[in-house]
PDB file of C-alpha atoms and ligand atoms in Angstrom:
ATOM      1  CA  UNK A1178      -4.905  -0.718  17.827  1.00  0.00           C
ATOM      2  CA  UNK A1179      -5.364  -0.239  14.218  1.00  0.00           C
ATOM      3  CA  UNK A1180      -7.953  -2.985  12.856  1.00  0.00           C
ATOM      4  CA  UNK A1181      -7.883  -3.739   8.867  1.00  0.00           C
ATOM      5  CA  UNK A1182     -10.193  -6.046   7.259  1.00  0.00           C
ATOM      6  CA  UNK A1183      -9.323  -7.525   3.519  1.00  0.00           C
ATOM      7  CA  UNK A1184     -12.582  -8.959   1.056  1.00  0.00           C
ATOM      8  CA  UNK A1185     -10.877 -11.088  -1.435  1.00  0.00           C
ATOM      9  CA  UNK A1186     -12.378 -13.956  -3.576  1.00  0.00           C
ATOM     10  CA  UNK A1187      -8.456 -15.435  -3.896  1.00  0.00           C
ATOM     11  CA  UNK A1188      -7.876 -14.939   0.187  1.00  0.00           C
ATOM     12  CA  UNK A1189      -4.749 -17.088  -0.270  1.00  0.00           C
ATOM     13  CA  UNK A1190      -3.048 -14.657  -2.261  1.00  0.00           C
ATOM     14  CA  UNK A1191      -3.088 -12.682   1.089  1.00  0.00           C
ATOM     15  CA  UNK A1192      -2.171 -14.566   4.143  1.00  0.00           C
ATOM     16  CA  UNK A1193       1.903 -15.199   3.255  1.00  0.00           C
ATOM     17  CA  UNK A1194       2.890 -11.382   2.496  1.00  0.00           C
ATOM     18  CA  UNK A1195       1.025 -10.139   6.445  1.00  0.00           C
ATOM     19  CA  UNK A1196       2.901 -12.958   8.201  1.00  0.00           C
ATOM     20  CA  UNK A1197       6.463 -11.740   8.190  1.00  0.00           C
ATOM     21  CA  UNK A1198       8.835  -9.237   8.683  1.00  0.00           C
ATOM     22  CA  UNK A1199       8.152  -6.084   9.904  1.00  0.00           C
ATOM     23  CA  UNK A1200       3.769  -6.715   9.435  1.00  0.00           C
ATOM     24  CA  UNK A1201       4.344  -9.688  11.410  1.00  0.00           C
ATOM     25  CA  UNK A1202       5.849  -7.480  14.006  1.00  0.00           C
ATOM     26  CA  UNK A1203       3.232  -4.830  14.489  1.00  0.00           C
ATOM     27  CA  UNK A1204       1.145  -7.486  14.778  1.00  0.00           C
ATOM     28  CA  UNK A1205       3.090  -9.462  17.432  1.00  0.00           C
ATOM     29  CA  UNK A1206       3.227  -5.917  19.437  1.00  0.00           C
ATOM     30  CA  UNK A1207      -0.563  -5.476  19.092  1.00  0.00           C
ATOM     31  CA  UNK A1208      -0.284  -2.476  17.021  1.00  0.00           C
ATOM     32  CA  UNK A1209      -2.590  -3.884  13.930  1.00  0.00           C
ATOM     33  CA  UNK A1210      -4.904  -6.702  13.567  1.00  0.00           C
ATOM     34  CA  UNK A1211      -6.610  -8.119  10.052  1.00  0.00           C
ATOM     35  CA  UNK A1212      -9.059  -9.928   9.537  1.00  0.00           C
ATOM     36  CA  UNK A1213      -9.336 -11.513   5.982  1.00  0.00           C
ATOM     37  CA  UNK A1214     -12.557 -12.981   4.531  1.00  0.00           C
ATOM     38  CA  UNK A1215     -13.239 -14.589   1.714  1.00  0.00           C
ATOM     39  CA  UNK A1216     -15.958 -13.207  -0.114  1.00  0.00           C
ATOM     40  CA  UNK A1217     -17.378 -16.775  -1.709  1.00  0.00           C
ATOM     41  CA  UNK A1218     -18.426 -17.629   2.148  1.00  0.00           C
ATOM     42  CA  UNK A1219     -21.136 -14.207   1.850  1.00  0.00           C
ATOM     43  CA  UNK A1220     -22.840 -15.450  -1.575  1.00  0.00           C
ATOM     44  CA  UNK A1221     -26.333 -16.650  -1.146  1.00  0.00           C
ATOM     45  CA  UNK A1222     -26.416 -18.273  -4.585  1.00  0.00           C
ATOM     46  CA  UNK A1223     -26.481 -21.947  -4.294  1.00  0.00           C
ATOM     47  CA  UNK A1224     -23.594 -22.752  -6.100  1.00  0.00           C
ATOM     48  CA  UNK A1225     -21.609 -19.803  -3.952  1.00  0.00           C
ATOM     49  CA  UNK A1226     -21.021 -17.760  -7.549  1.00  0.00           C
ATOM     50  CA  UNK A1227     -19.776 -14.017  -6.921  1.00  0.00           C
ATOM     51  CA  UNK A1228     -19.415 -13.021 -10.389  1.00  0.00           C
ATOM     52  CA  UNK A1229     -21.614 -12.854 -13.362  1.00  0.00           C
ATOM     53  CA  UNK A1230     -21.163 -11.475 -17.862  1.00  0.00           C
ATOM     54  CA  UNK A1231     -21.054  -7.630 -17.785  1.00  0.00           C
ATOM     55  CA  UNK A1232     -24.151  -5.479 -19.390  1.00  0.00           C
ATOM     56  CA  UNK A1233     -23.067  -4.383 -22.764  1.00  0.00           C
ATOM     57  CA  UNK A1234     -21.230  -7.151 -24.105  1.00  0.00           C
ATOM     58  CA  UNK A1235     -18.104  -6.574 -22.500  1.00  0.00           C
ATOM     59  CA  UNK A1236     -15.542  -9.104 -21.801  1.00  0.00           C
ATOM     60  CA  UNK A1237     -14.975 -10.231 -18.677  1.00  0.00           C
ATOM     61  CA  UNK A1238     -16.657 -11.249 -15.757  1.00  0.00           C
ATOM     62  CA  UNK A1239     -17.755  -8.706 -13.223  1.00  0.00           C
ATOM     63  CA  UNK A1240     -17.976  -9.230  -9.028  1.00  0.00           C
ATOM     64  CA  UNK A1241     -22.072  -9.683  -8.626  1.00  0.00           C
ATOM     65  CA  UNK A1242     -23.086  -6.732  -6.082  1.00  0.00           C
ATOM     66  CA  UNK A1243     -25.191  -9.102  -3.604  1.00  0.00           C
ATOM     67  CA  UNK A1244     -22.176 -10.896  -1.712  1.00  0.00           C
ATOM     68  CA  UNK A1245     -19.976  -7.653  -1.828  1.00  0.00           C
ATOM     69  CA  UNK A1246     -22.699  -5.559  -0.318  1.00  0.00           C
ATOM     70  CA  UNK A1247     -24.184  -8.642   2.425  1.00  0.00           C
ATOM     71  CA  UNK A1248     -20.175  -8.955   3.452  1.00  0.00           C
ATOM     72  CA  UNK A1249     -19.330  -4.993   3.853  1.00  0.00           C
ATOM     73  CA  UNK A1250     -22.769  -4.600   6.008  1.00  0.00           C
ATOM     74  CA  UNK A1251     -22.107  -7.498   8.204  1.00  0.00           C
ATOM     75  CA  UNK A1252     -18.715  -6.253   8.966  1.00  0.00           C
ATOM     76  CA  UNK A1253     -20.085  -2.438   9.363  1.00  0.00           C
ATOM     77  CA  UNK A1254     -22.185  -4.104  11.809  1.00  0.00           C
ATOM     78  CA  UNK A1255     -18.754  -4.174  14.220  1.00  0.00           C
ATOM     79  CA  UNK A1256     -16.585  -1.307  13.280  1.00  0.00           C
ATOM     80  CA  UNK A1257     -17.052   1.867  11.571  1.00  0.00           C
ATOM     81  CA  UNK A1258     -14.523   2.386   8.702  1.00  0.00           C
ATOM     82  CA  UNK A1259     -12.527   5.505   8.268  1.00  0.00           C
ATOM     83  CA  UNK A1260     -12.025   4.451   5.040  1.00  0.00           C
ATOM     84  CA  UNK A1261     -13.044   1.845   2.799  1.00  0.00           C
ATOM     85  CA  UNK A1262     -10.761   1.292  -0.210  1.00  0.00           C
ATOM     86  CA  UNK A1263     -11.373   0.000  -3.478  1.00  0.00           C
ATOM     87  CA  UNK A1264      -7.754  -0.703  -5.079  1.00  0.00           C
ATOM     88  CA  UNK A1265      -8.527  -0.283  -9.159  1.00  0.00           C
ATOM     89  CA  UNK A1266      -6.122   0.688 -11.952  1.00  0.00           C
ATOM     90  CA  UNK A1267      -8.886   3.355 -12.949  1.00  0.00           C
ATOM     91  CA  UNK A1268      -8.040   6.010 -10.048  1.00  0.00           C
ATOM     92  CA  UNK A1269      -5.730   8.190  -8.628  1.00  0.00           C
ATOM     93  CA  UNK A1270      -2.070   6.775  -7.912  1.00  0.00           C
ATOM     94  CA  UNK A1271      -1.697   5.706  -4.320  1.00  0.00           C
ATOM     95  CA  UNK A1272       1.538   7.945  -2.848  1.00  0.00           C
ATOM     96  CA  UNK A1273       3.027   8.430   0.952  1.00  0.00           C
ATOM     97  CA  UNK A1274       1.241  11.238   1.995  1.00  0.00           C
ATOM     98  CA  UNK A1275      -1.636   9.004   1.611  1.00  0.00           C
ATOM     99  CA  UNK A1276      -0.156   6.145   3.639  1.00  0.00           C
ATOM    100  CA  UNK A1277       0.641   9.081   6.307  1.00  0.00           C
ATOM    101  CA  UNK A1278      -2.974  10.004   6.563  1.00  0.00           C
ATOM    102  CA  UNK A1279      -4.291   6.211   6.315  1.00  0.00           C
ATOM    103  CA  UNK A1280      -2.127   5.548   9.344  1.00  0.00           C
ATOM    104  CA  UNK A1281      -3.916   7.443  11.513  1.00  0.00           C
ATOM    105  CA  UNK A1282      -6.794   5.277  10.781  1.00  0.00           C
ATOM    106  CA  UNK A1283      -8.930   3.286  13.594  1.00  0.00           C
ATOM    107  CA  UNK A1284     -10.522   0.894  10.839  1.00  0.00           C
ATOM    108  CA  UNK A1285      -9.567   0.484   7.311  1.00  0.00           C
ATOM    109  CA  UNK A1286     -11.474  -1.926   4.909  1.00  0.00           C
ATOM    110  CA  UNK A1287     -10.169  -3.131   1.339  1.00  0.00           C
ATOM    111  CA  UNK A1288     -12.287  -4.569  -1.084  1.00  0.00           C
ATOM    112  CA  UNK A1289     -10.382  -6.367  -3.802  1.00  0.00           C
ATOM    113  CA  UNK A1290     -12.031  -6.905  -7.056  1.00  0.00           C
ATOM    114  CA  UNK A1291     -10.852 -10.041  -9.348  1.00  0.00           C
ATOM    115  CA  UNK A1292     -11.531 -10.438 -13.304  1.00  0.00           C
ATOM    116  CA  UNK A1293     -12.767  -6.837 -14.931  1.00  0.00           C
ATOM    117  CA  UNK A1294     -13.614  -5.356 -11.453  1.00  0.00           C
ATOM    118  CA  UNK A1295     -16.901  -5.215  -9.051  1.00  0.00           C
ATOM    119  CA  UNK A1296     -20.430  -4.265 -10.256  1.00  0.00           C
ATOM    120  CA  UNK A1297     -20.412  -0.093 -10.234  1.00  0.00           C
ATOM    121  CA  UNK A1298     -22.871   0.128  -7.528  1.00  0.00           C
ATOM    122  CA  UNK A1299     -20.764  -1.113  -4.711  1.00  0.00           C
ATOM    123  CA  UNK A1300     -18.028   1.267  -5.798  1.00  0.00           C
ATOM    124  CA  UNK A1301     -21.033   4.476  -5.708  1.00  0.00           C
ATOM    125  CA  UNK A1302     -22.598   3.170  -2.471  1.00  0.00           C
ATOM    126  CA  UNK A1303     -19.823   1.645  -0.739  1.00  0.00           C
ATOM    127  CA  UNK A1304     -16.670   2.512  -1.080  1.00  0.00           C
ATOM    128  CA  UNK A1305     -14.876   6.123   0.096  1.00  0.00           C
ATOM    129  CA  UNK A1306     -11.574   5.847  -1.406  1.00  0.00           C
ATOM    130  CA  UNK A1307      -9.941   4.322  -4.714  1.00  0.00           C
ATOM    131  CA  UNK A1308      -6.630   4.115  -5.357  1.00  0.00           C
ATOM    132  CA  UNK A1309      -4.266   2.832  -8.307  1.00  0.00           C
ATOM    133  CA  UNK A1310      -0.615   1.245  -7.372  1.00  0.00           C
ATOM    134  CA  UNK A1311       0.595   2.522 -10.618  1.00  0.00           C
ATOM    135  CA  UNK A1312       0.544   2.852 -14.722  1.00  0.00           C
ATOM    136  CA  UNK A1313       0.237  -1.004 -15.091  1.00  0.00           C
ATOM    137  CA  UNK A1314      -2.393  -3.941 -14.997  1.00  0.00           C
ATOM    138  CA  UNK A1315      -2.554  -6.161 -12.381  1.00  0.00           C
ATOM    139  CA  UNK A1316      -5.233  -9.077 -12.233  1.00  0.00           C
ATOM    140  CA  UNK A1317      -6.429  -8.280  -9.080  1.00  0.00           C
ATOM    141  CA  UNK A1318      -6.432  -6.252  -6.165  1.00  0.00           C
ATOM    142  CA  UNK A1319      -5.395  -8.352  -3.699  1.00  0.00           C
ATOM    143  CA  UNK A1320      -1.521  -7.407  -4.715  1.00  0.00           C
ATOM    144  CA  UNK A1321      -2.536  -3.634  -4.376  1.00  0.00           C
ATOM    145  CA  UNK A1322      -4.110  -3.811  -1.058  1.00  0.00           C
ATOM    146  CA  UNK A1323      -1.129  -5.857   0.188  1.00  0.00           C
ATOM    147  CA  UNK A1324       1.146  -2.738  -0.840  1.00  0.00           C
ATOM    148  CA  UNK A1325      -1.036   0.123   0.999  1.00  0.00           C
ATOM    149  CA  UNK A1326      -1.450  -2.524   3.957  1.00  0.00           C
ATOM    150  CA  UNK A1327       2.461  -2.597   4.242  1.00  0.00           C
ATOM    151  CA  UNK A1328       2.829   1.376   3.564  1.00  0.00           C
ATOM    152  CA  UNK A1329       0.574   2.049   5.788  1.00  0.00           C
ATOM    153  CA  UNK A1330       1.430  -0.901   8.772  1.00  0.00           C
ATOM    154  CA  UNK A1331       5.000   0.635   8.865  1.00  0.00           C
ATOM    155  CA  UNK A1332       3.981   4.008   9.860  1.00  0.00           C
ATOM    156  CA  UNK A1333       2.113   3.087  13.048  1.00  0.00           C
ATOM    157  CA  UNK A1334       3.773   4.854  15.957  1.00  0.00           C
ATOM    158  CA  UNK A1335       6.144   2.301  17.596  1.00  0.00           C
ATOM    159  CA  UNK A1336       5.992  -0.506  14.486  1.00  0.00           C
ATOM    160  CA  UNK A1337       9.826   0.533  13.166  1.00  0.00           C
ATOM    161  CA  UNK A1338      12.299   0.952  15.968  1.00  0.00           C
ATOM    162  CA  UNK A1339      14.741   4.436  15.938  1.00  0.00           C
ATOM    163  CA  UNK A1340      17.131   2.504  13.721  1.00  0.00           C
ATOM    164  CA  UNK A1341      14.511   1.812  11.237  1.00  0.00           C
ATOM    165  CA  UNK A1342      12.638   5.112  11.257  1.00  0.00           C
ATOM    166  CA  UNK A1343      10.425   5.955   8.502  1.00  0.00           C
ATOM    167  CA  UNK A1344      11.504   9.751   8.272  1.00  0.00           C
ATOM    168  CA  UNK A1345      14.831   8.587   6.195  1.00  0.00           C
ATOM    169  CA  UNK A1346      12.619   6.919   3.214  1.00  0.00           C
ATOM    170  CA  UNK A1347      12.671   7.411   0.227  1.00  0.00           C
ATOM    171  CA  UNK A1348       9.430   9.987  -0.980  1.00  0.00           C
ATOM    172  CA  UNK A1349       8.765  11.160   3.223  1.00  0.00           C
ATOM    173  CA  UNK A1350      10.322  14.153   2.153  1.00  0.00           C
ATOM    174  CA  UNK A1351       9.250  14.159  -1.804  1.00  0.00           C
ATOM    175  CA  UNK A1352      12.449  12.825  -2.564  1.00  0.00           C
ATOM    176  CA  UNK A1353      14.871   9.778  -3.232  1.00  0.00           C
ATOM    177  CA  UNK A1354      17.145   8.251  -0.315  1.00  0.00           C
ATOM    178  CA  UNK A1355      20.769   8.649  -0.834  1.00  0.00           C
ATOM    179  CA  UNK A1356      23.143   5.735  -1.331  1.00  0.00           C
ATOM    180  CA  UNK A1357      23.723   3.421   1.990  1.00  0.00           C
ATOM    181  CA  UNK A1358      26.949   1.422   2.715  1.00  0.00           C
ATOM    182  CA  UNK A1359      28.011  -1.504   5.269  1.00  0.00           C
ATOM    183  CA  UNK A1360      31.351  -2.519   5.725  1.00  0.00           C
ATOM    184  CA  UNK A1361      33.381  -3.528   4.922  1.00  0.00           C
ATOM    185  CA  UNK A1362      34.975  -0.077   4.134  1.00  0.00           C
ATOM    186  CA  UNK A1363      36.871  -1.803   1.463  1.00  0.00           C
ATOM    187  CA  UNK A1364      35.069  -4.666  -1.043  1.00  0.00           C
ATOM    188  CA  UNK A1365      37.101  -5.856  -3.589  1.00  0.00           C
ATOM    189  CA  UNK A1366      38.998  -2.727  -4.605  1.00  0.00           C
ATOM    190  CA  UNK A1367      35.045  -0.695  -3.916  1.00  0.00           C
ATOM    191  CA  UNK A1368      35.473   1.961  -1.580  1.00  0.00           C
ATOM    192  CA  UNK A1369      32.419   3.774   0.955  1.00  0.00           C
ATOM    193  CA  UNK A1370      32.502   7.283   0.249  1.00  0.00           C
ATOM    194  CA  UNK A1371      35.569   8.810   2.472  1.00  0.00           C
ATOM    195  CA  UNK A1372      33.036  11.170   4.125  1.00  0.00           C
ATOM    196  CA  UNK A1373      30.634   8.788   4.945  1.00  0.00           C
ATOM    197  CA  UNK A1374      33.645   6.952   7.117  1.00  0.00           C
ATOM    198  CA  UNK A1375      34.755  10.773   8.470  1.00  0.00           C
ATOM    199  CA  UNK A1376      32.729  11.384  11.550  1.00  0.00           C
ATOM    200  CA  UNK A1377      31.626  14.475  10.672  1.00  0.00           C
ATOM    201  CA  UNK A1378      28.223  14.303  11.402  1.00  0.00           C
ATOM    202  CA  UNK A1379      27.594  17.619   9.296  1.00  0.00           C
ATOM    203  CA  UNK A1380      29.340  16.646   6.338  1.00  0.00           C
ATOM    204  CA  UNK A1381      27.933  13.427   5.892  1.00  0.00           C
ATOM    205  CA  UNK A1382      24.144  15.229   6.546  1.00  0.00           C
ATOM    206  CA  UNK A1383      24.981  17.751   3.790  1.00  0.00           C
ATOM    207  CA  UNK A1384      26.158  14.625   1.608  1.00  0.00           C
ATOM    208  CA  UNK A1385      23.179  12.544   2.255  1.00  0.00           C
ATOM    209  CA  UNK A1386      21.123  15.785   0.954  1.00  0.00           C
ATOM    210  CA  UNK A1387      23.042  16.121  -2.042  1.00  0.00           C
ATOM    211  CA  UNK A1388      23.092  12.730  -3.177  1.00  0.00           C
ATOM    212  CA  UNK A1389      19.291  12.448  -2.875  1.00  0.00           C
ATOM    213  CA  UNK A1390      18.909  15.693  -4.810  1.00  0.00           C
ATOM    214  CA  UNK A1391      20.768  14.934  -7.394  1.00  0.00           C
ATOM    215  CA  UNK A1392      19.848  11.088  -7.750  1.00  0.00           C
ATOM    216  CA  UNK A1393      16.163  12.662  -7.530  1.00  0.00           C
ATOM    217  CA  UNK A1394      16.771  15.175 -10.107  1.00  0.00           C
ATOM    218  CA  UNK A1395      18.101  12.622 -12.699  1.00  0.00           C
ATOM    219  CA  UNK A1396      15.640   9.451 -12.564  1.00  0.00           C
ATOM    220  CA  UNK A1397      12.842  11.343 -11.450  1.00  0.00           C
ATOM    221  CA  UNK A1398      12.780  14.756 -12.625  1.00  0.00           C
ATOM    222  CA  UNK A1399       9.167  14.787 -12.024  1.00  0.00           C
ATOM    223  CA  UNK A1400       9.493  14.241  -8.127  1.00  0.00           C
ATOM    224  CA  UNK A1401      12.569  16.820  -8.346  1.00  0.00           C
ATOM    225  CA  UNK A1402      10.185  19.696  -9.675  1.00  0.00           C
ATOM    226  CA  UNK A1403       7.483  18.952  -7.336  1.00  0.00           C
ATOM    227  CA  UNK A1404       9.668  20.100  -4.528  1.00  0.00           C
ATOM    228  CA  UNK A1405      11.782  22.804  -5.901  1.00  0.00           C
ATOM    229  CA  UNK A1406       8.815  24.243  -7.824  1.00  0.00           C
ATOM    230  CA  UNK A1407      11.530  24.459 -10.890  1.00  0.00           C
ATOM    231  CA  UNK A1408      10.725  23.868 -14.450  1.00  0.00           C
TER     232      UNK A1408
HETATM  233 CL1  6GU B 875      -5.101  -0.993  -7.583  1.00  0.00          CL
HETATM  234  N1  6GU B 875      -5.565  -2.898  -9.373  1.00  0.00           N
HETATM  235  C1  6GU B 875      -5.281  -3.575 -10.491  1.00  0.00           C
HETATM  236  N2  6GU B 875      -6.043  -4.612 -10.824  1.00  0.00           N
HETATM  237  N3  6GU B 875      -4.290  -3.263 -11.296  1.00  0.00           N
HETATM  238  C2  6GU B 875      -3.544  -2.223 -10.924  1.00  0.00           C
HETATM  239  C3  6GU B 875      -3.771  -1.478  -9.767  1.00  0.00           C
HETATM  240  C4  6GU B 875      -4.812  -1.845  -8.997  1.00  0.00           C
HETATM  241  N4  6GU B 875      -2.859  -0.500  -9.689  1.00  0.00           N
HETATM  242  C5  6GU B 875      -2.099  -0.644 -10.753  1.00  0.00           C
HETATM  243  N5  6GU B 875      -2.503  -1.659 -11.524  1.00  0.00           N
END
């Protein structure tokens, strides 16, 4: 079973989003267990402070490197990591070829930084992989860390059923999902596509290709020339 622990100095932030829907499951099927911990409970400092004024002048406050390294040592004491992540705006974007890898993962351990981010030494002595969620500031990581959690948790072998596989989504092949439909077949004068309702398995197949092409090509021309090498 895949094991993920979470270091967080705002722990609540992370309890509601890995307690439903399909985390909740893989968890109910023994497929992933996490362990949060809240990083105040490692500070040695009487007054349990984990932050302290950056060198330099800088504003903000930055995570103090005594309770992030104490916490990450006590925990390497029981697993060994195949990765641990530092979500930060400063790094690469996180995609889904990097969830695919991280799912293959034993142990995975997040450290989420609060305020202007964790003293530089943990990042240098500690951590293996850093990842951004996107071109945007968030005010922690705890949000980020959520996101790869999920991304990852859904591509465990046996997590989503047939119905639910992952190999439809959206990016799993570099590219948008086409359009879905429910009935009714009729809402309100809106039609589903005639082909869709057809039968023909190998018109609608040649449909669903074309529709994510082409819905690819126009909001996210970027994507689009990544896997048709066109420019
Ligand atoms: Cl990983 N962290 C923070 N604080 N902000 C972000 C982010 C991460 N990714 C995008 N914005």
């Amino acid at each position: 079973m895949m094991h993920i622990d979470i270091i967080s100095a705002v722990p609540d932030l992370l309890y509601s989003p890995l307690s439903h829907s399909i985390v909740q499951k893989a968890k109910d099927k023994n497929l992933v267990s996490i362990d949060i911990h809240d990083l105040r409970d490692y500070s040695v400092d009487k007054h349990k402070k984990i932050d302290d004024y950056a060198y330099g002048g800088e504003a903000g406050m930055v995570l103090t490197p005594q309770p992030l390294f104490d916490c990450v040592k006590y925990l390497q004491q029981k697993r060994t990591y195949d990765a641990i992540i530092f979500p930060t705006p400063d790094a690469p974007v996180f995609t889904q070829k990097d969830a695919n890898t991280l799912s293959l993962s034993n142990n995975i351990l997040f450290i989420c930084g609060h305020y202007k981010g964790i003293d530089q030494r943990v990042r240098d002595s500690l951590v293996t992989h850093e990842w951004s969620i996107g071109d945007y500031v968030l005010s922690g990581g705890e949000l980020p860390a959520l996101v790869i959690s999920d991304a990852i948790i859904r591509l465990i072998p046996g997590v989503l059923g047939d119905a639910t596989s992952a190999l439809d989504d959206s990016h799993q092949d570099g590219l948008l999902s086409a359009p879905v439909y429910t009935r009714p077949a009729v809402y309100d004068g809106l039609e589903v596509p005639e082909v869709l309702r057809s039968g023909d398995h190998k018109k609608v197949s040649e449909w669903r290709s074309r529709q994510s092409e082409e819905k690819t090509r126009r909001i996210r021309s970027d994507l689009y020339k990544n896997v048709f090498k066109e420019h």
